[in-house]
Each structure stands twice: as structure tokens, then as C-alpha cells.
Short mmCIF file of C-alpha atoms in Angstrom, two decimals:
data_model
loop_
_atom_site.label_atom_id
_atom_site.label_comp_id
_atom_site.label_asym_id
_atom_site.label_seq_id
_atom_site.Cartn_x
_atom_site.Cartn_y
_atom_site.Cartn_z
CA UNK A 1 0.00 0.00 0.00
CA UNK A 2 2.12 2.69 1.28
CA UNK A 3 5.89 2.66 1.79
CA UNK A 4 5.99 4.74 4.70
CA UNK A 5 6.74 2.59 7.97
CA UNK A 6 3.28 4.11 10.24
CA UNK A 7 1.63 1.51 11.88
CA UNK A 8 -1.74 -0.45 10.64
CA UNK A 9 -3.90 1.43 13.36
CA UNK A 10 -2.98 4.60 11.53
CA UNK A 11 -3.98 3.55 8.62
CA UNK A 12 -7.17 1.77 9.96
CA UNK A 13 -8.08 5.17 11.27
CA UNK A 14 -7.65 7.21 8.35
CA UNK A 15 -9.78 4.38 6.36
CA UNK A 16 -12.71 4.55 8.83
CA UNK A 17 -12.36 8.58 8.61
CA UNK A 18 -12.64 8.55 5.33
CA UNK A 19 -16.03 6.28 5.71
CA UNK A 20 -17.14 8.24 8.23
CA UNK A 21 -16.72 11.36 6.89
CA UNK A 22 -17.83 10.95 3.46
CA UNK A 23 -21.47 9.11 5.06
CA UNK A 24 -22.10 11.75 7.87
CA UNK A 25 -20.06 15.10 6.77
CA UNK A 26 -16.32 16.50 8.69
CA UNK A 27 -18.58 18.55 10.78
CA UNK A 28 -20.97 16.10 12.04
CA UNK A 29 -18.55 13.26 12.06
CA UNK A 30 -17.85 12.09 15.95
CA UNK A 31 -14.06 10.40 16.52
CA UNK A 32 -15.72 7.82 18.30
CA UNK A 33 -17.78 6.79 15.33
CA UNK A 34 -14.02 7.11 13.65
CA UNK A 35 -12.29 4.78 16.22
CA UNK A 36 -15.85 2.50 15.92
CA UNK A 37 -15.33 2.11 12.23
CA UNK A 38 -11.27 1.76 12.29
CA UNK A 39 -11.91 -0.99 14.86
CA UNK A 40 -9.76 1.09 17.75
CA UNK A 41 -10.57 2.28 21.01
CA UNK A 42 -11.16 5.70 21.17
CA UNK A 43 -7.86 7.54 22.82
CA UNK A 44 -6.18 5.25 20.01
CA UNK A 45 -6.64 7.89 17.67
CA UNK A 46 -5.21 10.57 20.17
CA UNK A 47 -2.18 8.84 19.82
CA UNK A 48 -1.81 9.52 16.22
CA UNK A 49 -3.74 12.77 15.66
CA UNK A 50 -4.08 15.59 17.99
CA UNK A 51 -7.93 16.76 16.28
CA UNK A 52 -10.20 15.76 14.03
CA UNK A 53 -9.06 18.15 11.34
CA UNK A 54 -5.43 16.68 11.80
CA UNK A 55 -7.04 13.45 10.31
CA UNK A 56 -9.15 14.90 7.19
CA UNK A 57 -5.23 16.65 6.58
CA UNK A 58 -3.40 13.28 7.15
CA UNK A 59 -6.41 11.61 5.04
CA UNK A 60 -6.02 13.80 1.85
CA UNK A 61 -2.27 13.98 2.18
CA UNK A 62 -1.73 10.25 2.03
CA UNK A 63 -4.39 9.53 -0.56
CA UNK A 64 -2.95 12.23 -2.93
CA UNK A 65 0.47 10.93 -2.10
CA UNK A 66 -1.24 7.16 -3.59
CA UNK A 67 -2.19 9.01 -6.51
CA UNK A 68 0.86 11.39 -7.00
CA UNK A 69 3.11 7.55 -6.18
CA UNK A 70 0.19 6.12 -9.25
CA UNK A 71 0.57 8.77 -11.57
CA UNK A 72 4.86 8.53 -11.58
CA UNK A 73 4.44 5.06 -11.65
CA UNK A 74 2.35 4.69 -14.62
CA UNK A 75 3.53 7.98 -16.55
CA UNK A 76 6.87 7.09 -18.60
CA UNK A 77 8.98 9.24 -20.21
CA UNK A 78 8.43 7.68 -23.49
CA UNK A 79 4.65 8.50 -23.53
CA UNK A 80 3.99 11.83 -25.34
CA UNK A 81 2.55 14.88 -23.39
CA UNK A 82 -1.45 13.79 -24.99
CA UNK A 83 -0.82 9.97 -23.64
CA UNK A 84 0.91 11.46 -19.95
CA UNK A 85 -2.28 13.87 -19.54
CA UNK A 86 -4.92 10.70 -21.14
CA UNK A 87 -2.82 8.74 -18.42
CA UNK A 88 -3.71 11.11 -15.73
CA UNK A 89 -7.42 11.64 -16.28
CA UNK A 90 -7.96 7.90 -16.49
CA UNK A 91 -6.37 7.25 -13.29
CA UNK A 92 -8.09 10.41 -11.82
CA UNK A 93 -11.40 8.71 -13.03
CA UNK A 94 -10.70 5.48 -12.12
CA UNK A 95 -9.09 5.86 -8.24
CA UNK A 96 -12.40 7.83 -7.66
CA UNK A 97 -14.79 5.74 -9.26
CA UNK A 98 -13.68 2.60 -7.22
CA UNK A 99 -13.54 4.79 -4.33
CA UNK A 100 -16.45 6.39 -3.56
CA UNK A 101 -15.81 7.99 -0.23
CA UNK A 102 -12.89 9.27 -1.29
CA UNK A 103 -14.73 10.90 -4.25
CA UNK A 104 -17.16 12.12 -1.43
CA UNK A 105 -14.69 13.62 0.80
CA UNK A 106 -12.83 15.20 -2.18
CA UNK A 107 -15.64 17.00 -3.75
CA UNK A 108 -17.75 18.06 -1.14
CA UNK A 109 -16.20 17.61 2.20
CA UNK A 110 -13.35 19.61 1.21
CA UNK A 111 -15.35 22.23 -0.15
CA UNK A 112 -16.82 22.70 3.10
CA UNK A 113 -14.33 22.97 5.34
CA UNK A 114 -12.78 25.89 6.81
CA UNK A 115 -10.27 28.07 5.21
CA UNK A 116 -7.08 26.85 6.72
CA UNK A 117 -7.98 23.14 6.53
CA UNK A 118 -8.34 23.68 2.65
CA UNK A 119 -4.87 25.78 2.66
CA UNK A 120 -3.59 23.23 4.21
CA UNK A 121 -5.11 20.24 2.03
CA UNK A 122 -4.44 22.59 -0.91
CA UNK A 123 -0.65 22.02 -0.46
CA UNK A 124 -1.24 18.65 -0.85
CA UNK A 125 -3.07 19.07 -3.93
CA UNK A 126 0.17 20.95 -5.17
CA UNK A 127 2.60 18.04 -6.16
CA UNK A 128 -0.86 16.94 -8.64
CA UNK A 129 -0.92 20.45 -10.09
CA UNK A 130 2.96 20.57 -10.58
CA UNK A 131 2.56 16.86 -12.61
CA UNK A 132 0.08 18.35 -14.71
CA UNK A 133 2.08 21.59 -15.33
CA UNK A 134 4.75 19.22 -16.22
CA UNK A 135 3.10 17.79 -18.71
CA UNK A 136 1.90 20.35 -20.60
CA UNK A 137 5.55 21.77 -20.34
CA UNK A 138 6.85 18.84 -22.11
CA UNK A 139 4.31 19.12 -24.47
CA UNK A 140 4.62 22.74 -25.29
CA UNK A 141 8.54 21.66 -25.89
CA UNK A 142 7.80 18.96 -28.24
CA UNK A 143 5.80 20.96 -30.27
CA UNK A 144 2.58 19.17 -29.70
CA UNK A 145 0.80 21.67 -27.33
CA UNK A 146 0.68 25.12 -28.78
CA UNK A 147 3.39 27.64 -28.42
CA UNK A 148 1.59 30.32 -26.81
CA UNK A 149 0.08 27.96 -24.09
CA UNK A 150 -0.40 29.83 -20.60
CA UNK A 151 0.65 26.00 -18.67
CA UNK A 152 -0.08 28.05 -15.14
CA UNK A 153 -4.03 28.64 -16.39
CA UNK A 154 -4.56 25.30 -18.53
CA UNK A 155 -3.09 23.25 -15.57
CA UNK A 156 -5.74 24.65 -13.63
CA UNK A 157 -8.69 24.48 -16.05
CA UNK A 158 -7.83 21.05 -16.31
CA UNK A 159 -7.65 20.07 -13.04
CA UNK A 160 -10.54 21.75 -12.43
CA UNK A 161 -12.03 20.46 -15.50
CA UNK A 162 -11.62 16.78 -14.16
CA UNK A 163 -12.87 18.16 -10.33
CA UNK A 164 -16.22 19.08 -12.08
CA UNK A 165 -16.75 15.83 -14.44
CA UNK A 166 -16.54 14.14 -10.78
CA UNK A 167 -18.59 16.16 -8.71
CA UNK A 168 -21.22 15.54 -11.46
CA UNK A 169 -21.02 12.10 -11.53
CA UNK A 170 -21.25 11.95 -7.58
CA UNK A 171 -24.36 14.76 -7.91
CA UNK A 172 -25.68 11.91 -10.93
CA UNK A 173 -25.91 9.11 -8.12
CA UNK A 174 -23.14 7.59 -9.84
CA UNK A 175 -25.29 6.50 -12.75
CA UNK A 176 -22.81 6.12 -15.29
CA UNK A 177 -19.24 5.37 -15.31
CA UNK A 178 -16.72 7.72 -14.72
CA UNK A 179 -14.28 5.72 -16.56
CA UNK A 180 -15.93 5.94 -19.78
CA UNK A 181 -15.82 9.98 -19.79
CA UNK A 182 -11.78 10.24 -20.02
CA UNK A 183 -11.69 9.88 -23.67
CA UNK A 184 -14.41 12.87 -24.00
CA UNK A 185 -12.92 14.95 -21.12
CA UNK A 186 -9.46 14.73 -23.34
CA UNK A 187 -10.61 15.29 -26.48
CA UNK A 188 -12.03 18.47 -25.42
CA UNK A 189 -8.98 19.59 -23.63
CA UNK A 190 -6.93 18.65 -26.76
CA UNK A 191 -9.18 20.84 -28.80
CA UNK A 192 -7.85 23.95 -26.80
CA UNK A 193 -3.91 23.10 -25.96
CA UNK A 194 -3.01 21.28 -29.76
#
């Protein structure tokens, strides 16, 4: 799973948050309903986490990290820029789809949560928006993305792009698959960066 040498409890915990929080909502969400669903006793999760928002943090941090580890893992240098972002929208798609809390507690839990918890989560999210920046640098390099290509804006309009496809889908009642939308989603990103 991870490489990281933090004991099974801590994981446990952040797996039952994640449950927890994407059925009931952070704010409304009880840590003994957390420690219920990890299968720990309550002060358990005082030993690894000094709040409740210090779990949502650790929560998106290592999940993004998962994806982040996916995305290097499964992006190689011989791909071109198109197949790297096609690459990255289908595992974007496809993490969420199988994981439906975690598509919960990134669409609308985080949207609801206080300023400095999403500053916070939103450094997380930075090492994603640096891989997609990436991209479309090497892309812009090759000659495949246009020339005059603002990468700071597009990275963002297609991260955002992807958010929105997801929080529609979730909004839908998941009644179609996720999966199936990358090769739309890319084709219309392609029409504005070729």
C-alpha cells in the first residue's frame, strides 16, 4: 500500500475517517464513530492525531500521495505529453470511481471545510498540479501543445475540469461510469492546448 513505515492502526483510522466522513459530513462526524469504524478504542486515535481536522489533513495527504506515487508510476517518459495527460485523467477517473468515499470527501467535504484546513489540504493538492504543469511543459517543448500555451491557467482548467466531471457524476448518483468519460474529457482539452 504505502511505503511509509506508520503503523496499521494509523492507517485503519484514516480508512474509517474517510467512511465516516464521506457518510455523515467532517462537521458532524464524531471520533468515536471514527475509532468505531477503524476498529480502535477511542484515545487510540489521540495517539496519532491531535484533532479531528489533523485526520481529514493526514487523510487527503496520504491519498494524494497514492495518486501522485500512481501517476509517476504509470507515466513514462516515453509517452507523449497527450498519452501522460490521457494517463492522468484515467487514473483520476478510475481511483475515484472505485472509491467512492474518497470521491465524497474530495468533492464536497473539502469544499466545506474551513479556510485553513483547505490551505492546508491545498498544499497537498500541489505536487498533482505541478505533474500536470509538467506535462503540458513537455508538451509545449515537443511541439505538440501550442506555443503560446499559458501551462499556469490550462493546468488549472484542467484540473478543475476533471474536479467538475466528478462532482457531477457523484451529484448523478453515480449513474454512469466515470471511466468511460476520459476519452471525452481529453478530447475536449486537446481541442484547446493542440
Amino acid at each position: 500500500m504505502t511505503s511509509s513505515k506508520k503503523p496499521d492502526k494509523y492507517y485503519a483510522i484514516l480508512e474509517g475517517a474517510m467512511k465516516v466522513f464521506a457518510e455523515h459530513g467532517f462537521h458532524k462526524s464524531q471520533v468515536s464513530r471514527i475509532a468505531k469504524e477503524a476498529g480502535v478504542a477511542d484515545g487510540t486515535i489521540y495517539l496519532y492525531f491531535k484533532k479531528k481536522e489533523d485526520i481529514l489533513t493526514s487523510l487527503f495527504q496520504e491519498k494524494l500521495g497514492e495518486l501522485v506515487a500512481k501517476f509517476n508510476q504509470e507515466i513514462t517518459p516515453e509517452m507523449s505529453a497527450k498519452e501522460a495527460l490521457y494517463k492522468v485523467c484515467e487514473i483520476h477517473y478510475g481511483v475515484l470511481e472505485k472509491n467512492v468515499h474518497l470521491a465524497f470527501l474530495t468533492q464536497i467535504e473539502l469544499r466545506q471545510s474551513d479556510l485553513a484546513l483547505r490551505q492546508e489540504i491545498g498544499l497537498a493538492l500541489k505536487r498533482y498540479i505541478i505533474l500536470i504543469e509538467n506535462i503540458l511543459e513537455r508538451g509545449k517543448a515537443d511541439g505538440s501543445f501550442r506555443a503560446d500555451l499559458d501551462v499556469k491557467l490550462v493546468r488549472l482548467l484542467i484540473f478543475g475540469g476533471m474536479d467538475e466531471v466528478v462532482t457531477s457524476w457523484l451529484i448523478s448518483g453515480q449513474k454512469y461510469s466515470l471511466s468511460a468519460q476520459v476519452g471525452k474529457t481529453l478530447d475536449f482539452f486537446m481541442k484547446g492546448i493542440e
